[in-house]
Amino acid sequence: MKLMVLDGNSIVNRAFYGVRMLNAPDGTPTNGVYGFLNIFNKLMGEEAPDAVCVTFDLPAPTFRHQQFDGYKAQRKGMPDELAAQMPVLKETLDAMNVRRYELAGWEADDLIGTIASICGRDGWDCVIVTGDKDSFQLIDGHTSVKHVKSRMGKTETKLYDTETFYEEYGFEPKKIIDLKALMGDASDNIPGVPGVGEKTAMDLVRRFGTLQDIYRDLDSLDIKPAVKNKLEAGRESAEMSYELATIHTDAPVEFTPEEARVEPVDNDRLWEVFERLGFRRLTETFGLTPPEGGACEEQQTIEFTGTCESLEIAGETELQTMEDELDGRQAAVAFSEDMGIAVAQEENGTRAYILRESSPLYRRGMEFLCSDRVKKTGHNIKDIMGKLLERGFNTEGWCFDTALAAYLIDPTASGYDMDRLTRQYCGFTIMEDGDSEQLSLLQEDTREIARLMSSGAAALALRERLEPELEALGLTGVLTDIELPLCPVLAKMERAGFLVDREALENFGKLLSEEIGRLEEAIYTLAGEEFNINSPKQLGEILFTKLMLPAPKKTKTGYSTNADVLEKLKPKHPIVGLVLEYRELAKLKSTYADGLTRVIAPDGRIHTNFQMTVTATGRLSSTEPNLQNIPIRRALGGEIRKMFVAPEGYALVDADYSQIELRILAHISGDETMKRAFIDGQDIHRITAAQVLGIPPEEVTPEQRSHAKAVNFGIVYGISAFSLSEDIGVPVSVARDYINTYLARYHGVRDYMERVVEEAKEKGYVSTIYGRRRPMPELRAANRNVRAFGERVARNMPIQGTAADIMKIAMIRVQRALEKSGLDARLLLQVHDELIAECHQDVAEQVRDILKREMEGAAELTIPLTVDAHIGHNWFEAK
């Protein structure tokens, strides 16, 4: 039998700092609880214990504080955001029927030690889960320790038993007490022996045994005189430290392994906790269902109390009835490969109409459903539109998207799948395939029908709850004027795809392979041996051990060889520049030359997928593949763009907003100096350099203009003096003076930066000029770094989000103008501030003018928007 005991404070502390700030709908911070539960579930799956419990420290002093006034004296108090989560975590564990133990005057470690001791006495194995190493002293034949640590943002665990511990430390687990007695423990403020560090302490314990052994034979030990002197002087401190480091196994806690046996969770109680905290994914993970008799009982399943007409069977009369009854009405419409279903809410329940592709009436019925005569609600309607376009149907009449509405209400949520939203807003779950009672109402034993009908009814229920909330938050216009009209534009762009010269792309890949091979040989020659260039550890050994280049601080995993480190080392040795070039070419080959070749569709085009609900600012993202991250400023990125081409007889038009975010900053801040520069058509970067340096614009050098450009764009993103110093290669003090002088000259920008943060703190959110919101719980954090991040977001989101809104409006305008013109032209791709269209070469100039006109007219700001537009046979030429 096996019991798993968790060090509650240790695990939740690591979870708190390892998970980004999360908040419940009522504002309660929840990231520590959320991270703890994910770790808990992972551990339960790995260990499959028969019993489980959690121990906690209490804020009251323990007997160790009485022994030593300085014990843990240097520790900062628990952050307010974490302290607020401790009662929530304990309430959650209670609802999970997980026993927890805490005892005034005793630490969680002592409770763990006592629990492990009782387990051993009763013949149980015990696994201790903790992020601290104090519990290593408890390892024996019955007890092991699963050590939890965070690395690169991920939680990792390692199980220590007596053998594993000895392999790593070279002595028995119990002697961890002797080790800490000698070296001390800064985290607990255990003093140890002054002047004796970990390396010396490890050597002493390995060679001579326990603290008692060391002091007993101190005069005869083979150690340096200086170490002996330190041991003699620090004996009293060492002995006290030994006492402080020893975990007691006789705490007066009432415990038996049997009482901690794993039990099923309290479904109703845990459901209510998770609903309050907004843990929808965990609700699914735990397999929870809504409590019977709850507030949403009448909506816990989707009921079809109306009739279901199958037009495949019913015929012309029923189709006419459907058209008559749905004409001009609100309905939810769902589609699959061979079926369409319309769901309308009526007084006596839900009425559903089923259209099967095998029916001769399918085409007529679908054309009606896809027309403007039916006011449709759906979930992720951009994807639905794409499927309809593939089948030759229209995309009119869509007036609500439940995924987009939920995204606008909460743009930082982790997802917007329908089941999650129905749980959150409606309290029901979508009908499962095995729901036989529901299936019996459908007149056909068809799971697909059940799924589509459930989705339709759920969409109607969600709309009923989301629409008022959108209205209350002032977001209705963002949905109806920006997001919904953009859906058909994106669906058509995805369907169009971007033509790629496969042969040229493959040849480019071969050239990269040859160049990568040449670089490998050159690197091996300079290194004097072959090694894995992609291995940071092996590369670090070559650079810092063999070639003896100035080494960064060594971590537990070895020397860092990231790009920042290597860039600083470039002047020191020619091998460094070759390694950087090798990395760039290897990434180009794997990500672009090889990666793009693999996703070319049978029509010779790459069809990316535009994601509308990913970024908190409203920007679109591109996936499968991502065409928005092809390098812009490097020559090889240009080579990739040459592979994206227009068909024979066609051309590409590329239109790009000029400095749109700086123009928005000038508009929002009202800074007169910046506005005047844009209104007069001046070079904003040259003007900035002149303003900051106090010299005439004509005397600004190219380097000074480059520095000013870095500051201009950095200000938008809340750049720090340190980051600016890295970007322009000056000391931090110089960069700080540059930023301060900039803000003094552009005092409107300075005032905006201060004002927007204060308003965000007061309102709890920031917004674009169109009303798109981003909640700002980070500004309430006790952690200074989290607050600083929140301030940067508060300054940047209104600018970047407004730019995203303007681009979306521009895309809608361009699409409508192209369709109205009747020209042989279509949009292909959007990359941040850039639009690319494909058109017949005879109308390329007209299309260029349309893009420029519609993009520049997308917003009425106090300064003009300008667009640079060019024509070319490939993306590189048009850019």
PDB file of N, CA and C in Angstrom, residues 72 181-183 197 207 214 218 291 336 410 454 524 560 569 615 639 644 654 662 676 681 690 696 707 714 743 786 855:
ATOM      1  N   LYS A  72      14.232  31.728   9.860  1.00  0.00           N
ATOM      2  CA  LYS A  72      13.397  32.202   8.746  1.00  0.00           C
ATOM      3  C   LYS A  72      13.089  33.692   8.836  1.00  0.00           C
ATOM      4  N   ALA A 181      23.776  21.412   8.614  1.00  0.00           N
ATOM      5  CA  ALA A 181      24.373  21.940   9.840  1.00  0.00           C
ATOM      6  C   ALA A 181      25.701  22.620   9.547  1.00  0.00           C
ATOM      7  N   LEU A 182      26.419  22.117   8.550  1.00  0.00           N
ATOM      8  CA  LEU A 182      27.723  22.696   8.195  1.00  0.00           C
ATOM      9  C   LEU A 182      27.584  23.883   7.250  1.00  0.00           C
ATOM     10  N   MET A 183      26.802  23.714   6.189  1.00  0.00           N
ATOM     11  CA  MET A 183      26.727  24.762   5.157  1.00  0.00           C
ATOM     12  C   MET A 183      25.625  25.783   5.418  1.00  0.00           C
ATOM     13  N   GLY A 197      31.008  26.551   2.825  1.00  0.00           N
ATOM     14  CA  GLY A 197      29.981  26.498   1.795  1.00  0.00           C
ATOM     15  C   GLY A 197      29.594  25.079   1.442  1.00  0.00           C
ATOM     16  N   ARG A 207      33.620  12.375   3.364  1.00  0.00           N
ATOM     17  CA  ARG A 207      34.882  11.785   3.826  1.00  0.00           C
ATOM     18  C   ARG A 207      34.848  11.358   5.290  1.00  0.00           C
ATOM     19  N   ILE A 214      32.713  14.337  12.834  1.00  0.00           N
ATOM     20  CA  ILE A 214      33.673  15.379  12.424  1.00  0.00           C
ATOM     21  C   ILE A 214      34.259  16.092  13.638  1.00  0.00           C
ATOM     22  N   LEU A 218      38.101  16.023  15.034  1.00  0.00           N
ATOM     23  CA  LEU A 218      38.515  17.242  14.324  1.00  0.00           C
ATOM     24  C   LEU A 218      40.026  17.408  14.285  1.00  0.00           C
ATOM     25  N   PRO A 291     -24.765  20.093 -10.367  1.00  0.00           N
ATOM     26  CA  PRO A 291     -25.561  19.518  -9.265  1.00  0.00           C
ATOM     27  C   PRO A 291     -27.035  19.444  -9.641  1.00  0.00           C
ATOM     28  N   SER A 336     -22.365  19.821 -41.046  1.00  0.00           N
ATOM     29  CA  SER A 336     -21.352  18.774 -41.086  1.00  0.00           C
ATOM     30  C   SER A 336     -21.067  18.487 -42.560  1.00  0.00           C
ATOM     31  N   ASP A 410     -13.999  38.365 -22.615  1.00  0.00           N
ATOM     32  CA  ASP A 410     -12.833  37.936 -21.827  1.00  0.00           C
ATOM     33  C   ASP A 410     -11.709  37.538 -22.777  1.00  0.00           C
ATOM     34  N   SER A 454     -27.731  19.666 -30.688  1.00  0.00           N
ATOM     35  CA  SER A 454     -27.248  20.154 -29.395  1.00  0.00           C
ATOM     36  C   SER A 454     -26.450  21.435 -29.576  1.00  0.00           C
ATOM     37  N   TYR A 524      33.862  22.963 -37.227  1.00  0.00           N
ATOM     38  CA  TYR A 524      34.656  21.846 -36.719  1.00  0.00           C
ATOM     39  C   TYR A 524      36.149  22.145 -36.806  1.00  0.00           C
ATOM     40  N   SER A 560      25.101  29.030 -20.756  1.00  0.00           N
ATOM     41  CA  SER A 560      24.103  29.491 -21.720  1.00  0.00           C
ATOM     42  C   SER A 560      24.795  29.813 -23.036  1.00  0.00           C
ATOM     43  N   LEU A 569      29.805  37.704 -27.846  1.00  0.00           N
ATOM     44  CA  LEU A 569      31.089  37.017 -28.026  1.00  0.00           C
ATOM     45  C   LEU A 569      31.618  37.086 -29.454  1.00  0.00           C
ATOM     46  N   THR A 615      -5.052  36.472 -29.569  1.00  0.00           N
ATOM     47  CA  THR A 615      -4.331  37.567 -28.918  1.00  0.00           C
ATOM     48  C   THR A 615      -5.278  38.448 -28.114  1.00  0.00           C
ATOM     49  N   GLU A 639      14.519  35.981 -49.525  1.00  0.00           N
ATOM     50  CA  GLU A 639      14.574  34.829 -50.434  1.00  0.00           C
ATOM     51  C   GLU A 639      13.323  33.965 -50.277  1.00  0.00           C
ATOM     52  N   PHE A 644       6.824  32.996 -52.895  1.00  0.00           N
ATOM     53  CA  PHE A 644       5.385  33.252 -52.928  1.00  0.00           C
ATOM     54  C   PHE A 644       5.097  34.116 -54.148  1.00  0.00           C
ATOM     55  N   ASP A 654       1.052  44.644 -52.766  1.00  0.00           N
ATOM     56  CA  ASP A 654       1.352  44.659 -51.333  1.00  0.00           C
ATOM     57  C   ASP A 654       1.160  46.084 -50.816  1.00  0.00           C
ATOM     58  N   LEU A 662       2.783  54.452 -34.351  1.00  0.00           N
ATOM     59  CA  LEU A 662       3.239  55.769 -33.925  1.00  0.00           C
ATOM     60  C   LEU A 662       2.188  56.837 -34.229  1.00  0.00           C
ATOM     61  N   ARG A 676       2.352  67.224 -35.432  1.00  0.00           N
ATOM     62  CA  ARG A 676       2.793  68.155 -36.459  1.00  0.00           C
ATOM     63  C   ARG A 676       3.752  67.488 -37.434  1.00  0.00           C
ATOM     64  N   GLY A 681       4.189  65.655 -42.965  1.00  0.00           N
ATOM     65  CA  GLY A 681       4.862  64.641 -43.775  1.00  0.00           C
ATOM     66  C   GLY A 681       6.351  64.552 -43.523  1.00  0.00           C
ATOM     67  N   ALA A 690      16.288  64.963 -33.640  1.00  0.00           N
ATOM     68  CA  ALA A 690      16.565  66.394 -33.515  1.00  0.00           C
ATOM     69  C   ALA A 690      15.999  66.938 -32.203  1.00  0.00           C
ATOM     70  N   PRO A 696      19.476  70.726 -35.301  1.00  0.00           N
ATOM     71  CA  PRO A 696      18.593  70.853 -36.466  1.00  0.00           C
ATOM     72  C   PRO A 696      18.404  69.489 -37.141  1.00  0.00           C
ATOM     73  N   HIS A 707      18.932  55.372 -33.777  1.00  0.00           N
ATOM     74  CA  HIS A 707      18.672  55.342 -32.332  1.00  0.00           C
ATOM     75  C   HIS A 707      17.282  55.897 -32.021  1.00  0.00           C
ATOM     76  N   GLY A 714      10.149  51.587 -29.479  1.00  0.00           N
ATOM     77  CA  GLY A 714      10.271  51.011 -28.146  1.00  0.00           C
ATOM     78  C   GLY A 714       9.310  51.633 -27.164  1.00  0.00           C
ATOM     79  N   LEU A 743      10.785  61.786 -23.370  1.00  0.00           N
ATOM     80  CA  LEU A 743       9.504  62.032 -22.720  1.00  0.00           C
ATOM     81  C   LEU A 743       9.347  63.492 -22.299  1.00  0.00           C
ATOM     82  N   VAL A 786       5.191  41.624 -11.877  1.00  0.00           N
ATOM     83  CA  VAL A 786       3.876  41.455 -12.498  1.00  0.00           C
ATOM     84  C   VAL A 786       3.220  42.815 -12.719  1.00  0.00           C
ATOM     85  N   MET A 855      -7.552  51.517 -47.302  1.00  0.00           N
ATOM     86  CA  MET A 855      -6.771  51.394 -46.069  1.00  0.00           C
ATOM     87  C   MET A 855      -6.571  52.764 -45.422  1.00  0.00           C
TER      88      MET A 855
END
